Amino acid sequence: MTKIDLEQLIKTRRTISDFDATPIAAETVQALLETAIWVPNHRLTQPWRFEYYTGPAIAKVATAAFPEQSGKKYDKLNALPGTLLVINSIHEDAGVDGENTEATAALIQTFSLLAWAQNIGTAWKTPGYINKPEFKAALNVAENERVIAMVHLGTPSGEIKTGREREAAANRFTVISE
């Protein structure tokens, strides 16, 4: 891969909302994770674990999120071809816990880029319910763990919008030399 390829990958990756119904194979998801785990992780704590819900099991996530099993958000979640729960262990030391969360965020972004390079769309979601006790209990997330994100994934369906412009980094970049 060239520098231009990497720059294009980063600049063209989009959050995907619409997926076709075909799930991404678990082997593919695992292979992407095998590379994504190489992100920097101070102390090499590797605090993460992953649960990939697909097929009929996606209903477990939808029901955990929306126990009444109705509504537009329930229907949308239940119709996904797959979602990856990214779960972190909670560390007793606040500094280490913060580093672990930051490393996991880097992992999620790396996973999303790797997926995009294979024409797999992702949507990194952090809805308020993912760390409610009822949601965690329904999906066997331990008390000493937190769900960092749900990453919806599948083959993009429909139009992929172009990215919105970003403010130039130069506008937020300061050099301090003395």
Coordinates of N, CA and C in Angstrom, one line a residue:
M1 N 0.9 -1.2 0.0 CA 0.0 0.0 0.0 C 0.9 1.2 0.0
T2 N 0.5 2.2 -0.8 CA 1.3 3.4 -0.8 C 0.7 4.4 0.1
K3 N 1.4 5.5 0.3 CA 0.9 6.6 1.2 C -0.4 7.1 0.7
I4 N -0.5 7.3 -0.7 CA -1.7 7.8 -1.3 C -2.9 6.8 -1.0
D5 N -2.6 5.5 -1.1 CA -3.7 4.5 -0.9 C -4.2 4.7 0.6
L6 N -3.3 4.8 1.5 CA -3.7 4.9 2.9 C -4.5 6.2 3.1
E7 N -4.0 7.3 2.6 CA -4.7 8.6 2.7 C -6.1 8.5 2.1
Q8 N -6.2 7.9 0.9 CA -7.5 7.8 0.3 C -8.4 6.9 1.1
L9 N -7.9 5.8 1.7 CA -8.7 4.9 2.5 C -9.3 5.7 3.7
I10 N -8.4 6.5 4.4 CA -8.8 7.3 5.5 C -9.9 8.3 5.1
K11 N -9.6 9.0 4.0 CA -10.5 10.1 3.6 C -11.8 9.6 3.0
T12 N -11.9 8.4 2.5 CA -13.1 8.0 1.8 C -13.9 7.1 2.7
R13 N -13.4 6.6 3.8 CA -14.2 5.7 4.7 C -15.4 6.5 5.2
R14 N -16.6 5.9 5.2 CA -17.8 6.5 5.6 C -18.5 5.6 6.6
T15 N -19.3 6.2 7.5 CA -20.2 5.5 8.3 C -21.4 5.0 7.4
I16 N -21.7 3.7 7.5 CA -22.7 3.2 6.6 C -23.9 2.9 7.5
S17 N -25.1 3.3 7.0 CA -26.3 3.1 7.7 C -27.2 2.0 7.0
D18 N -27.0 1.8 5.7 CA -27.8 0.8 5.0 C -26.9 -0.3 4.5
F19 N -27.3 -1.5 4.9 CA -26.6 -2.7 4.5 C -27.5 -3.7 3.8
D20 N -26.9 -4.5 2.9 CA -27.7 -5.6 2.3 C -27.9 -6.7 3.4
A21 N -28.7 -7.6 3.2 CA -29.0 -8.6 4.2 C -28.0 -9.7 4.5
T22 N -27.0 -9.8 3.6 CA -26.0 -10.8 3.8 C -25.0 -10.5 4.9
P23 N -24.9 -11.4 5.9 CA -23.9 -11.1 6.9 C -22.5 -11.3 6.5
I24 N -21.6 -10.6 7.1 CA -20.2 -10.8 6.9 C -19.8 -12.1 7.6
A25 N -19.0 -12.9 7.0 CA -18.6 -14.2 7.6 C -17.8 -13.9 8.9
A26 N -18.0 -14.7 9.9 CA -17.3 -14.6 11.2 C -15.8 -14.7 11.0
E27 N -15.4 -15.5 10.1 CA -14.0 -15.7 9.8 C -13.4 -14.4 9.3
T28 N -14.1 -13.7 8.5 CA -13.6 -12.4 8.0 C -13.5 -11.4 9.1
V29 N -14.5 -11.3 9.9 CA -14.5 -10.4 11.1 C -13.3 -10.7 12.0
Q30 N -13.1 -12.0 12.3 CA -12.0 -12.4 13.1 C -10.7 -12.0 12.5
A31 N -10.5 -12.2 11.2 CA -9.3 -11.8 10.5 C -9.0 -10.3 10.6
L32 N -10.1 -9.5 10.4 CA -9.9 -8.1 10.6 C -9.4 -7.7 12.0
L33 N -10.0 -8.4 13.0 CA -9.6 -8.1 14.4 C -8.2 -8.6 14.7
E34 N -7.8 -9.7 14.0 CA -6.4 -10.1 14.2 C -5.4 -9.1 13.8
T35 N -5.7 -8.2 12.9 CA -4.8 -7.1 12.5 C -5.1 -5.9 13.4
A36 N -6.3 -5.6 13.6 CA -6.7 -4.4 14.4 C -6.1 -4.4 15.8
I37 N -5.9 -5.6 16.4 CA -5.4 -5.7 17.8 C -3.9 -5.2 17.9
W38 N -3.3 -4.9 16.8 CA -1.9 -4.4 16.8 C -1.8 -2.9 17.0
V39 N -2.9 -2.3 17.4 CA -2.8 -0.9 17.7 C -1.9 -0.7 19.0
P40 N -1.4 0.5 19.1 CA -0.6 0.8 20.4 C -1.5 0.6 21.6
N41 N -0.9 -0.1 22.6 CA -1.7 -0.4 23.8 C -0.6 -0.3 24.9
H42 N -0.5 0.8 25.6 CA 0.4 1.0 26.7 C 0.3 -0.1 27.7
R43 N 1.4 -0.7 28.1 CA 1.4 -1.8 29.1 C 0.9 -3.1 28.5
L44 N 0.5 -3.1 27.3 CA 0.0 -4.3 26.6 C -1.0 -5.0 27.4
T45 N -2.0 -4.2 27.9 CA -3.0 -4.8 28.7 C -4.1 -5.6 27.9
Q46 N -4.2 -5.2 26.6 CA -5.1 -5.9 25.7 C -6.5 -6.1 26.4
P47 N -7.2 -5.0 26.8 CA -8.3 -5.1 27.6 C -9.6 -5.5 26.9
W48 N -9.6 -5.8 25.7 CA -10.7 -6.0 24.8 C -11.1 -7.4 24.7
R49 N -12.4 -7.6 24.4 CA -12.9 -8.8 23.9 C -14.1 -8.5 22.9
F50 N -14.5 -9.4 22.1 CA -15.5 -9.1 21.0 C -16.5 -10.2 21.0
E51 N -17.8 -9.7 20.7 CA -18.9 -10.6 20.5 C -19.5 -10.2 19.2
Y52 N -19.5 -11.1 18.2 CA -20.1 -10.8 16.9 C -21.5 -11.5 16.9
Y53 N -22.5 -10.7 16.8 CA -23.9 -11.2 16.7 C -24.4 -11.1 15.2
T54 N -24.9 -12.2 14.7 CA -25.3 -12.2 13.3 C -26.4 -13.2 13.2
G55 N -27.1 -13.2 12.1 CA -28.2 -14.2 11.9 C -29.3 -14.0 12.9
P56 N -29.9 -15.1 13.4 CA -31.0 -14.9 14.3 C -30.5 -14.3 15.7
A57 N -29.2 -14.4 16.0 CA -28.7 -13.9 17.3 C -28.8 -12.4 17.4
I58 N -28.9 -11.7 16.2 CA -29.0 -10.3 16.3 C -30.2 -9.8 17.1
A59 N -31.3 -10.7 17.1 CA -32.5 -10.4 17.9 C -32.2 -10.3 19.4
K60 N -31.1 -11.0 19.9 CA -30.8 -10.9 21.3 C -30.3 -9.5 21.6
V61 N -29.5 -8.9 20.7 CA -29.0 -7.5 20.9 C -30.2 -6.6 20.8
A62 N -31.1 -6.7 19.8 CA -32.2 -5.8 19.7 C -33.1 -5.9 20.9
T63 N -33.4 -7.1 21.4 CA -34.2 -7.3 22.6 C -33.6 -6.7 23.8
A64 N -32.3 -6.9 23.9 CA -31.5 -6.3 25.1 C -31.6 -4.8 25.1
A65 N -31.6 -4.2 23.9 CA -31.6 -2.8 23.8 C -33.0 -2.2 23.9
F66 N -34.0 -3.0 23.4 CA -35.4 -2.5 23.4 C -36.3 -3.7 23.9
P67 N -36.4 -3.9 25.2 CA -37.1 -5.1 25.7 C -38.6 -5.2 25.3
E68 N -39.2 -4.0 24.9 CA -40.6 -4.0 24.5 C -40.7 -4.6 23.1
Q69 N -39.5 -4.8 22.4 CA -39.5 -5.4 21.1 C -40.4 -4.7 20.0
S70 N -40.3 -3.4 20.1 CA -41.1 -2.7 19.1 C -40.4 -1.3 18.9
G71 N -40.9 -0.7 17.8 CA -40.4 0.7 17.5 C -39.4 0.7 16.4
K72 N -39.2 1.8 15.8 CA -38.3 2.0 14.6 C -36.9 1.6 14.9
K73 N -36.4 2.0 16.1 CA -35.0 1.7 16.4 C -34.8 0.2 16.7
Y74 N -35.8 -0.4 17.3 CA -35.7 -1.9 17.5 C -35.7 -2.6 16.1
D75 N -36.6 -2.2 15.2 CA -36.7 -2.8 13.9 C -35.4 -2.6 13.1
K76 N -34.8 -1.4 13.2 CA -33.5 -1.2 12.4 C -32.4 -2.1 13.0
L77 N -32.3 -2.1 14.3 CA -31.3 -2.9 14.9 C -31.5 -4.4 14.6
N78 N -32.7 -4.9 14.7 CA -33.0 -6.3 14.5 C -32.8 -6.7 13.0
A79 N -32.8 -5.7 12.1 CA -32.6 -6.0 10.7 C -31.2 -6.0 10.2
L80 N -30.3 -5.7 11.1 CA -28.8 -5.6 10.7 C -28.3 -7.0 10.3
P81 N -27.4 -7.1 9.4 CA -26.8 -8.4 9.1 C -25.8 -8.8 10.2
G82 N -25.3 -7.8 11.0 CA -24.4 -8.2 12.0 C -24.0 -6.9 12.8
T83 N -23.6 -7.2 14.1 CA -23.1 -6.1 14.9 C -22.0 -6.7 15.8
L84 N -20.9 -6.0 16.0 CA -19.8 -6.4 16.8 C -19.8 -5.6 18.1
L85 N -20.0 -6.3 19.2 CA -19.8 -5.6 20.5 C -18.4 -5.6 20.9
V86 N -17.8 -4.4 21.2 CA -16.5 -4.3 21.6 C -16.5 -4.0 23.1
I87 N -16.0 -4.9 23.8 CA -16.1 -4.9 25.3 C -14.7 -4.8 25.9
N88 N -14.6 -3.9 26.9 CA -13.4 -3.7 27.7 C -13.5 -4.1 29.1
S89 N -12.4 -4.6 29.7 CA -12.4 -4.8 31.1 C -12.2 -3.4 31.7
I90 N -12.8 -3.2 32.9 CA -12.6 -1.9 33.6 C -11.5 -2.1 34.5
H91 N -10.5 -1.2 34.5 CA -9.3 -1.3 35.3 C -9.5 -0.4 36.5
E92 N -9.0 -0.9 37.7 CA -9.2 -0.1 38.9 C -8.5 1.2 39.0
D93 N -7.4 1.3 38.2 CA -6.6 2.5 38.1 C -7.2 3.4 37.0
A94 N -7.6 4.6 37.4 CA -8.3 5.4 36.4 C -7.4 5.8 35.2
G95 N -6.1 6.0 35.4 CA -5.2 6.3 34.3 C -5.1 5.1 33.4
V96 N -4.9 3.9 33.9 CA -4.8 2.7 33.0 C -6.1 2.5 32.3
D97 N -7.2 2.7 33.0 CA -8.6 2.5 32.4 C -8.7 3.5 31.2
G98 N -8.3 4.7 31.4 CA -8.4 5.7 30.3 C -7.5 5.2 29.1
E99 N -6.3 4.8 29.4 CA -5.4 4.3 28.3 C -6.1 3.1 27.6
N100 N -6.7 2.2 28.4 CA -7.3 1.1 27.8 C -8.5 1.5 26.8
T101 N -9.3 2.4 27.3 CA -10.4 2.9 26.5 C -9.9 3.6 25.2
E102 N -8.8 4.4 25.3 CA -8.2 5.0 24.2 C -7.7 4.0 23.2
A103 N -7.0 3.0 23.7 CA -6.4 2.0 22.8 C -7.5 1.2 22.1
T104 N -8.6 1.0 22.8 CA -9.8 0.3 22.2 C -10.4 1.2 21.1
A105 N -10.5 2.5 21.3 CA -11.0 3.4 20.3 C -10.1 3.3 19.0
A106 N -8.8 3.3 19.2 CA -7.9 3.1 18.1 C -8.1 1.8 17.4
L107 N -8.4 0.8 18.1 CA -8.7 -0.5 17.5 C -9.9 -0.5 16.7
I108 N -11.0 0.2 17.2 CA -12.2 0.3 16.4 C -12.0 1.0 15.1
Q109 N -11.3 2.1 15.2 CA -11.0 2.9 13.9 C -10.2 2.0 13.0
T110 N -9.2 1.3 13.5 CA -8.4 0.5 12.6 C -9.2 -0.6 12.0
F111 N -10.1 -1.2 12.8 CA -11.0 -2.3 12.3 C -11.8 -1.7 11.2
S112 N -12.4 -0.5 11.4 CA -13.3 0.1 10.4 C -12.5 0.4 9.1
L113 N -11.3 0.8 9.2 CA -10.5 1.1 8.0 C -10.2 -0.2 7.2
L114 N -9.8 -1.2 8.0 CA -9.5 -2.5 7.4 C -10.7 -3.1 6.7
A115 N -11.9 -3.0 7.3 CA -13.1 -3.4 6.7 C -13.4 -2.7 5.5
W116 N -13.3 -1.3 5.5 CA -13.6 -0.5 4.3 C -12.7 -0.9 3.2
A117 N -11.4 -1.3 3.4 CA -10.5 -1.7 2.4 C -11.0 -3.0 1.7
Q118 N -11.9 -3.7 2.4 CA -12.5 -4.9 1.8 C -13.9 -4.7 1.4
N119 N -14.3 -3.5 1.2 CA -15.7 -3.1 0.8 C -16.8 -3.6 1.8
I120 N -16.4 -3.6 3.1 CA -17.3 -3.9 4.2 C -17.6 -2.5 4.9
G121 N -18.8 -2.2 5.0 CA -19.2 -1.0 5.7 C -19.4 -1.2 7.2
T122 N -19.1 -0.1 7.9 CA -19.3 -0.2 9.4 C -19.9 1.1 9.9
A123 N -20.5 1.0 11.0 CA -21.1 2.2 11.7 C -20.8 2.0 13.2
W124 N -19.9 2.9 13.7 CA -19.5 2.8 15.1 C -20.5 3.5 15.9
K125 N -21.2 2.7 16.8 CA -22.3 3.3 17.6 C -22.1 3.2 19.1
T126 N -22.5 4.2 19.8 CA -22.4 4.3 21.2 C -23.7 4.7 21.9
P127 N -24.8 4.0 21.6 CA -26.1 4.5 22.2 C -26.0 4.4 23.7
G128 N -26.8 5.2 24.3 CA -26.9 5.3 25.8 C -27.2 4.0 26.5
Y129 N -27.8 3.0 25.9 CA -28.3 1.8 26.5 C -27.1 0.8 26.7
I130 N -26.0 0.9 26.0 CA -25.0 -0.2 25.9 C -24.4 -0.5 27.2
N131 N -24.4 0.4 28.2 CA -23.9 0.1 29.5 C -24.9 0.1 30.6
K132 N -26.1 0.1 30.3 CA -27.2 0.0 31.3 C -27.1 -1.5 31.8
P133 N -27.4 -1.7 33.1 CA -27.3 -3.0 33.7 C -28.1 -4.1 33.0
E134 N -29.3 -3.7 32.5 CA -30.2 -4.6 31.9 C -29.6 -5.1 30.6
F135 N -29.0 -4.2 29.8 CA -28.5 -4.6 28.5 C -27.3 -5.5 28.7
K136 N -26.4 -5.1 29.7 CA -25.2 -5.9 29.9 C -25.6 -7.3 30.4
A137 N -26.5 -7.4 31.3 CA -26.9 -8.6 31.9 C -27.5 -9.5 30.8
A138 N -28.3 -9.0 29.9 CA -28.9 -9.8 28.8 C -27.9 -10.4 27.9
L139 N -26.7 -9.7 27.8 CA -25.7 -10.2 26.8 C -24.5 -10.7 27.5
N140 N -24.6 -11.0 28.8 CA -23.5 -11.6 29.6 C -22.3 -10.8 29.6
V141 N -22.4 -9.4 29.7 CA -21.3 -8.5 29.9 C -21.1 -8.4 31.4
A142 N -19.9 -8.7 31.9 CA -19.7 -8.7 33.4 C -19.7 -7.3 34.0
E143 N -19.9 -7.3 35.3 CA -19.9 -6.0 36.0 C -18.6 -5.2 35.9
N144 N -17.5 -6.0 35.7 CA -16.2 -5.3 35.6 C -15.8 -5.1 34.2
E145 N -16.8 -5.0 33.3 CA -16.6 -4.8 31.9 C -17.6 -3.6 31.4
R146 N -17.2 -3.0 30.3 CA -18.1 -2.0 29.7 C -18.1 -2.2 28.2
V147 N -19.2 -2.0 27.6 CA -19.3 -2.0 26.2 C -18.8 -0.7 25.6
I148 N -17.7 -0.7 24.9 CA -17.2 0.5 24.3 C -18.0 1.0 23.1
A149 N -18.4 0.0 22.3 CA -19.1 0.3 21.1 C -19.8 -0.9 20.6
M150 N -20.8 -0.6 19.8 CA -21.4 -1.6 18.9 C -21.0 -1.2 17.5
V151 N -20.4 -2.1 16.8 CA -20.0 -1.7 15.4 C -20.8 -2.5 14.5
H152 N -21.8 -1.9 13.8 CA -22.6 -2.5 12.8 C -21.8 -2.7 11.6
L153 N -22.0 -3.9 11.0 CA -21.2 -4.1 9.8 C -21.9 -5.0 8.8
G154 N -21.6 -4.7 7.5 CA -22.2 -5.5 6.4 C -21.8 -4.9 5.1
T155 N -22.3 -5.4 4.0 CA -22.0 -4.9 2.7 C -22.9 -3.7 2.5
P156 N -22.3 -2.5 2.1 CA -23.1 -1.3 1.9 C -24.1 -1.5 0.8
S157 N -25.3 -0.9 1.1 CA -26.4 -0.9 0.2 C -26.8 0.5 -0.1
G158 N -27.1 0.8 -1.3 CA -27.5 2.2 -1.6 C -26.4 3.1 -1.8
E159 N -26.7 4.4 -1.8 CA -25.8 5.5 -2.1 C -24.8 5.7 -0.9
I160 N -23.5 5.8 -1.2 CA -22.6 6.2 -0.2 C -22.2 7.6 -0.4
K161 N -22.5 8.4 0.6 CA -22.4 9.9 0.5 C -20.9 10.2 0.6
T162 N -20.5 11.3 0.0 CA -19.2 11.8 0.1 C -19.0 12.5 1.5
G163 N -17.8 12.5 1.9 CA -17.5 13.1 3.3 C -17.7 14.6 3.3
R164 N -18.0 15.0 4.5 CA -18.1 16.5 4.7 C -16.7 17.0 4.9
E165 N -16.5 18.3 4.5 CA -15.2 18.9 4.7 C -14.8 19.0 6.1
R166 N -13.6 18.9 6.4 CA -13.0 19.1 7.7 C -12.3 20.5 7.7
E167 N -12.3 21.0 8.9 CA -11.5 22.2 9.1 C -10.0 21.8 9.0
A168 N -9.2 22.6 8.3 CA -7.8 22.3 8.1 C -7.1 22.1 9.5
A169 N -6.3 21.1 9.6 CA -5.5 20.9 10.9 C -4.6 22.1 11.2
A170 N -4.2 22.8 10.1 CA -3.4 24.0 10.3 C -4.1 25.1 11.2
N171 N -5.4 25.1 11.2 CA -6.1 26.0 12.0 C -6.1 25.7 13.5
R172 N -5.7 24.5 13.8 CA -5.7 24.0 15.2 C -4.3 23.5 15.6
F173 N -3.3 23.9 14.8 CA -2.0 23.4 15.0 C -1.1 24.5 15.5
T174 N -0.4 24.3 16.7 CA 0.5 25.3 17.2 C 1.8 24.6 17.4
V175 N 2.9 25.3 17.0 CA 4.2 24.9 17.2 C 4.8 25.7 18.4
I176 N 5.3 25.0 19.4 CA 6.0 25.6 20.5 C 7.4 25.1 20.5
S177 N 8.3 26.0 20.3 CA 9.7 25.6 20.2 C 10.6 26.1 21.3
E178 N 10.1 27.0 22.2 CA 10.9 27.5 23.3 C 10.0 27.7 24.5

